[in-house]
């Protein structure tokens, strides 16, 4: 089963054994490197604090302290990379300070001085010196005298290191992590919107626009021949009439691809039934909603089901399919299933990776369960927002 939109938890280390395996050796290297790293960090902290505090009576004291806090962030980045490489601790990088996004000198100075990430890194490096001496001594002595139990000692000591890294070197709080996620999701939304605009422009240029140009030329020729050769002019007008019908159909298809009128007028039940009617596989549609969600959520749900049913038609080899839509508390749930050959994947080139990104950009969830041989069940989850709330917001 493949899941998109759920953050992976930190992997737990394997249980220690009496044998010195590769994981234990990495922990030993980490513990031996604690002493030189803690010496560097402690020296940096003492230098920054003493120099900055001593110069606060002058003009340059606070800028020196602010620069020291910015530099402490780089030490924290190095420690997170070391813990990630040797201990397998996955700690997200804090949001960079927006020092280059405008604002006056004093505003940027104050932003650096009140940086909680920098201050916690200062605290981390300050308290690490005695711990670095202890872990280096215990590990070095155990390599020669207590090596049978060294894996268990190393695990206990590195567990303290893991707690320190997670507690002091992680982003400030859940809000900061959420901001980082939203910045990433905003990039996905912008890229998706740009791709949709390019698609619409291409479809208009290559389809309806070209057909309307031909129509104008044909009507111009028919006008010239109207008096000289009425029969030829009538044939040209008839041909132009057919071109008008085709152009109108292309414009309808394009409008349906942007936002279908039936979705706006009658909601998801009617719109999804229309999509199912165009599918080459018999589809049973069940929509159990007491009210309509916000237009944006409704549109994402519609295009998600539309894309999935296109995949069913093109790739599944199924004999039947089903679409179920319902609300569970503050979430809109969509489940599309078929009895086809299975084997669907997010990286299978069927557009599902794009769907997963779109849902993830709005706090959605996309789960694909498709064993080889079938059946396939795809579950999509979207946040529920009431249409009335959306109207009041506007």
XYZ file of C-alpha atoms in Angstrom:
394
model
C 0.000 0.000 0.000
C 1.307 3.410 -0.981
C 0.409 6.488 1.035
C 0.999 10.137 0.176
C 0.637 13.055 2.552
C 1.578 11.341 5.836
C 4.875 12.319 7.414
C 7.106 9.285 8.089
C 8.036 8.891 11.746
C 11.653 8.527 12.785
C 12.911 5.009 12.223
C 13.681 3.167 15.414
C 17.206 1.740 15.644
C 17.559 -2.029 15.657
C 17.941 -3.656 19.083
C 21.550 -3.806 20.341
C 23.391 -7.124 20.166
C 26.614 -8.414 21.711
C 28.217 -8.395 18.247
C 29.548 -5.022 17.050
C 27.503 -4.564 13.887
C 27.551 -1.621 11.484
C 24.884 0.328 13.356
C 26.763 -0.019 16.651
C 30.006 1.138 15.055
C 28.260 4.274 13.787
C 27.023 4.954 17.310
C 30.568 4.480 18.654
C 31.955 6.896 16.071
C 29.274 9.415 17.029
C 30.140 9.133 20.733
C 33.893 9.486 20.112
C 33.250 12.556 17.932
C 31.213 14.162 20.721
C 34.328 15.506 22.458
C 35.873 17.458 19.551
C 32.452 18.701 18.413
C 31.512 19.800 21.942
C 34.857 21.589 22.330
C 34.255 23.519 19.112
C 30.684 24.346 20.073
C 31.568 25.373 23.647
C 34.413 27.597 22.466
C 32.130 29.238 19.922
C 29.379 29.866 22.465
C 31.714 31.310 25.093
C 33.359 33.552 22.506
C 30.065 34.815 21.101
C 28.397 35.411 24.468
C 31.396 37.039 26.106
C 32.199 39.226 23.129
C 28.605 40.188 22.416
C 27.740 40.825 26.081
C 30.944 42.768 26.630
C 30.296 45.017 23.666
C 26.627 45.703 24.389
C 27.695 48.971 25.999
C 28.826 50.040 22.527
C 27.009 50.217 19.210
C 28.460 46.986 17.800
C 27.572 44.692 20.689
C 24.110 43.682 19.511
C 25.128 43.136 15.858
C 27.970 40.879 17.050
C 25.543 38.891 19.190
C 23.048 38.666 16.303
C 25.777 37.419 13.958
C 26.768 34.854 16.575
C 23.200 33.542 16.749
C 23.069 33.243 12.960
C 26.344 31.312 13.069
C 24.955 29.070 15.816
C 22.269 28.003 13.355
C 25.037 26.627 11.120
C 26.495 24.637 14.017
C 23.027 23.232 14.648
C 22.728 22.292 10.985
C 26.055 20.423 11.220
C 24.925 18.568 14.358
C 21.630 17.576 12.736
C 23.504 16.231 9.708
C 25.846 14.247 11.988
C 22.935 12.779 13.937
C 21.113 11.954 10.705
C 24.125 10.187 9.169
C 25.303 8.238 12.237
C 22.211 7.838 14.446
C 19.387 7.866 11.894
C 17.655 10.775 13.658
C 15.385 12.584 11.208
C 14.965 16.158 12.393
C 13.464 18.718 10.044
C 15.481 21.808 9.245
C 14.146 25.003 10.864
C 12.683 27.694 8.640
C 15.455 30.077 7.483
C 15.435 33.553 8.947
C 13.948 36.007 6.392
C 16.855 38.443 6.758
C 17.002 39.259 3.043
C 13.281 39.918 2.479
C 13.341 43.627 3.040
C 12.795 45.574 6.242
C 15.152 47.974 7.952
C 18.447 47.189 9.625
C 16.984 47.335 13.125
C 14.095 45.070 12.146
C 16.486 42.422 10.803
C 18.726 42.811 13.842
C 15.785 42.258 16.188
C 14.677 39.257 14.143
C 18.087 37.624 14.595
C 18.326 38.483 18.299
C 14.976 36.900 19.179
C 15.565 33.767 17.050
C 14.555 30.798 19.273
C 16.429 28.309 17.067
C 19.707 30.180 17.531
C 19.279 30.462 21.303
C 18.424 26.781 21.691
C 21.502 25.878 19.632
C 23.581 28.087 21.964
C 22.128 26.184 24.933
C 22.790 22.852 23.203
C 26.469 23.669 22.605
C 26.896 25.099 26.097
C 25.703 21.997 27.961
C 27.398 19.540 25.615
C 30.968 19.898 26.910
C 30.621 17.789 30.095
C 28.477 15.299 28.185
C 31.045 15.085 25.396
C 33.850 14.419 27.900
C 31.766 11.729 29.622
C 30.720 9.904 26.441
C 34.218 10.019 24.948
C 35.786 8.637 28.134
C 33.227 5.865 28.656
C 33.284 4.792 24.999
C 37.089 4.866 24.681
C 37.616 2.854 27.860
C 34.854 0.388 26.941
C 36.505 -0.337 23.598
C 39.354 -2.027 25.483
C 37.868 -3.145 28.817
C 34.083 -3.510 28.421
C 33.703 -4.353 24.750
C 31.226 -7.259 25.334
C 28.636 -4.815 26.705
C 29.737 -1.847 24.607
C 26.717 -2.109 22.210
C 24.337 -1.687 25.144
C 26.338 1.194 26.621
C 26.508 2.880 23.222
C 22.768 2.526 22.746
C 22.008 4.063 26.131
C 24.384 6.990 25.602
C 23.237 7.707 22.057
C 19.603 7.620 23.181
C 20.424 10.632 25.358
C 22.034 12.279 22.324
C 18.945 11.544 20.257
C 16.749 13.184 22.889
C 19.031 16.242 22.983
C 18.990 16.639 19.203
C 15.218 16.263 18.976
C 14.577 18.509 21.960
C 16.986 21.381 21.240
C 17.824 21.249 17.522
C 14.375 20.632 16.058
C 12.198 23.450 14.668
C 10.698 25.731 17.280
C 7.237 24.186 17.363
C 4.507 22.593 15.326
C 3.575 25.983 13.905
C 7.012 26.443 12.342
C 6.929 22.959 10.852
C 3.479 23.732 9.524
C 4.762 26.924 7.888
C 7.493 24.939 6.131
C 4.930 22.433 4.871
C 2.647 25.211 3.612
C 5.535 26.861 1.769
C 6.257 23.582 0.009
C 2.574 23.017 -0.747
C 2.254 26.556 -2.112
C 4.966 25.742 -4.641
C 3.036 22.656 -5.755
C -0.180 24.688 -6.147
C 1.591 27.396 -8.168
C 3.242 24.833 -10.454
C -0.054 23.000 -10.953
C -1.920 26.220 -11.768
C 0.777 27.217 -14.264
C 0.601 23.795 -15.934
C -3.202 24.061 -16.176
C -2.968 27.505 -17.756
C -0.459 26.229 -20.314
C -2.750 23.302 -21.116
C -5.765 25.580 -21.593
C -3.756 27.940 -23.796
C -2.479 25.030 -25.904
C -5.950 23.532 -26.274
C -7.399 26.879 -27.345
C -4.585 27.573 -29.805
C -4.474 24.115 -31.383
C -8.195 23.360 -31.227
C -11.024 25.859 -31.152
C -8.916 28.864 -32.234
C -7.550 27.115 -35.327
C -11.009 25.835 -36.215
C -12.539 29.308 -35.883
C -9.813 30.777 -38.139
C -10.656 28.189 -40.796
C -14.340 28.997 -40.313
C -13.727 32.719 -40.923
C -11.735 31.998 -44.068
C -14.442 29.649 -45.369
C -17.190 32.189 -44.770
C -15.108 34.826 -46.540
C -14.779 32.627 -49.630
C -18.488 31.813 -49.516
C -19.324 35.531 -49.412
C -17.221 36.147 -52.530
C -18.931 33.309 -54.436
C -22.422 34.077 -53.213
C -23.428 35.908 -56.407
C -21.143 34.107 -58.912
C -21.705 30.510 -57.815
C -24.557 30.152 -55.313
C -24.280 26.351 -55.205
C -20.592 26.436 -54.219
C -21.333 29.177 -51.713
C -24.112 27.078 -50.171
C -21.747 24.096 -49.893
C -19.154 26.305 -48.175
C -21.764 27.629 -45.743
C -22.819 24.050 -44.961
C -19.205 23.110 -44.305
C -18.801 26.194 -42.121
C -21.893 25.136 -40.164
C -20.239 21.804 -39.419
C -17.071 23.609 -38.327
C -19.145 25.733 -35.935
C -20.609 22.604 -34.332
C -17.160 21.074 -33.890
C -15.761 24.295 -32.441
C -18.663 24.512 -29.991
C -18.083 20.907 -28.925
C -14.382 21.587 -28.373
C -15.223 24.675 -26.318
C -17.691 22.642 -24.247
C -15.042 19.986 -23.611
C -12.546 22.664 -22.660
C -15.039 24.326 -20.305
C -15.818 20.931 -18.763
C -12.093 20.459 -18.174
C -11.889 23.831 -16.404
C -15.067 23.576 -14.335
C -18.177 21.771 -15.568
C -21.481 23.620 -15.392
C -23.284 20.590 -13.968
C -20.946 20.643 -10.952
C -21.768 24.283 -10.252
C -25.511 23.861 -10.754
C -26.245 20.429 -9.272
C -23.259 19.344 -7.190
C -21.065 16.281 -6.962
C -23.769 13.629 -7.333
C -24.911 14.771 -10.781
C -21.398 15.725 -11.944
C -19.863 12.382 -10.972
C -22.781 10.525 -12.562
C -22.023 12.376 -15.809
C -18.349 11.398 -15.567
C -19.290 7.773 -14.876
C -21.566 7.745 -17.934
C -18.591 8.589 -20.145
C -16.445 5.812 -18.660
C -16.001 2.694 -20.806
C -16.589 0.513 -17.712
C -19.935 0.325 -15.864
C -19.581 2.496 -12.759
C -21.790 2.592 -9.684
C -21.792 6.063 -8.097
C -22.874 6.606 -4.487
C -22.742 10.124 -3.018
C -23.889 10.452 0.608
C -23.602 14.137 1.516
C -26.073 16.158 3.551
C -24.729 19.427 2.172
C -22.321 20.658 -0.458
C -18.689 21.385 0.417
C -16.877 24.564 -0.576
C -16.499 25.043 -4.316
C -12.714 24.563 -4.226
C -12.985 21.245 -2.366
C -15.848 20.149 -4.585
C -13.794 20.912 -7.697
C -10.773 18.948 -6.447
C -13.007 15.990 -5.605
C -14.594 16.089 -9.062
C -11.311 16.198 -10.972
C -9.820 13.496 -8.745
C -12.644 11.086 -9.557
C -12.562 12.108 -13.232
C -8.834 11.342 -13.505
C -9.192 8.035 -11.665
C -12.067 6.899 -13.900
C -9.996 7.781 -16.961
C -7.292 5.495 -15.593
C -9.888 2.776 -15.088
C -10.963 3.128 -18.735
C -7.442 3.159 -20.155
C -5.343 0.893 -17.953
C -7.328 -1.337 -15.603
C -8.985 -3.886 -17.866
C -11.827 -3.910 -15.350
C -15.390 -5.110 -15.891
C -16.940 -2.864 -13.263
C -16.007 0.016 -11.011
C -17.480 1.991 -8.139
C -17.265 5.514 -6.750
C -18.252 6.276 -3.150
C -18.250 9.775 -1.656
C -19.181 10.550 1.922
C -18.397 12.857 4.807
C -16.719 11.718 8.026
C -16.653 14.516 10.606
C -14.535 17.293 9.048
C -13.200 15.245 6.118
C -14.557 14.463 2.663
C -13.765 10.873 1.713
C -13.631 9.479 -1.814
C -13.114 5.831 -2.691
C -12.764 4.561 -6.250
C -12.473 0.825 -6.832
C -12.365 -1.554 -9.776
C -11.980 -5.289 -10.379
C -9.193 -4.905 -12.942
C -5.681 -6.280 -13.161
C -4.259 -4.105 -10.365
C -0.631 -3.081 -10.096
C -1.364 0.665 -9.925
C 1.377 2.788 -8.336
C 1.999 6.448 -7.659
C 5.068 6.315 -9.918
C 3.342 4.298 -12.619
C 2.975 7.192 -15.061
C -0.850 7.312 -14.911
C -1.097 10.803 -13.408
C -1.725 9.597 -9.863
C 1.458 11.254 -8.580
C 0.028 14.597 -9.720
C -3.254 13.823 -7.981
C -1.408 12.967 -4.783
C 0.490 16.267 -4.931
C -2.716 18.250 -5.482
C -4.421 16.606 -2.534
C -1.359 16.998 -0.349
C -1.296 20.726 -1.135
C -4.698 21.154 0.568
C -4.008 18.861 3.549
C -5.445 15.889 1.727
C -4.484 12.230 1.721
C -4.089 9.819 -1.179
C -3.814 6.059 -0.618
C -3.364 3.471 -3.355
C -4.027 -0.204 -2.622
C -3.574 -2.191 -5.820
C -1.982 -5.636 -5.559
C -1.004 -7.374 -8.774
C -4.054 -9.190 -10.087
C -6.420 -6.712 -8.449
C -8.696 -5.444 -7.195
C -7.697 -1.794 -6.936
C -8.991 0.550 -4.239
C -7.931 4.181 -4.179
C -8.934 6.364 -1.250
C -8.705 10.150 -1.307
C -9.365 12.364 1.670
C -9.958 16.122 1.642
C -10.632 18.640 4.406
C -14.290 19.595 4.650
C -15.194 23.256 4.371
C -18.805 24.383 4.287
C -19.983 26.335 1.272
C -21.708 28.868 3.533
C -18.392 29.617 5.294
C -16.741 30.148 1.917
C -19.448 32.601 0.841
C -19.117 34.572 4.107
C -15.337 34.671 3.642
C -15.756 36.174 0.202
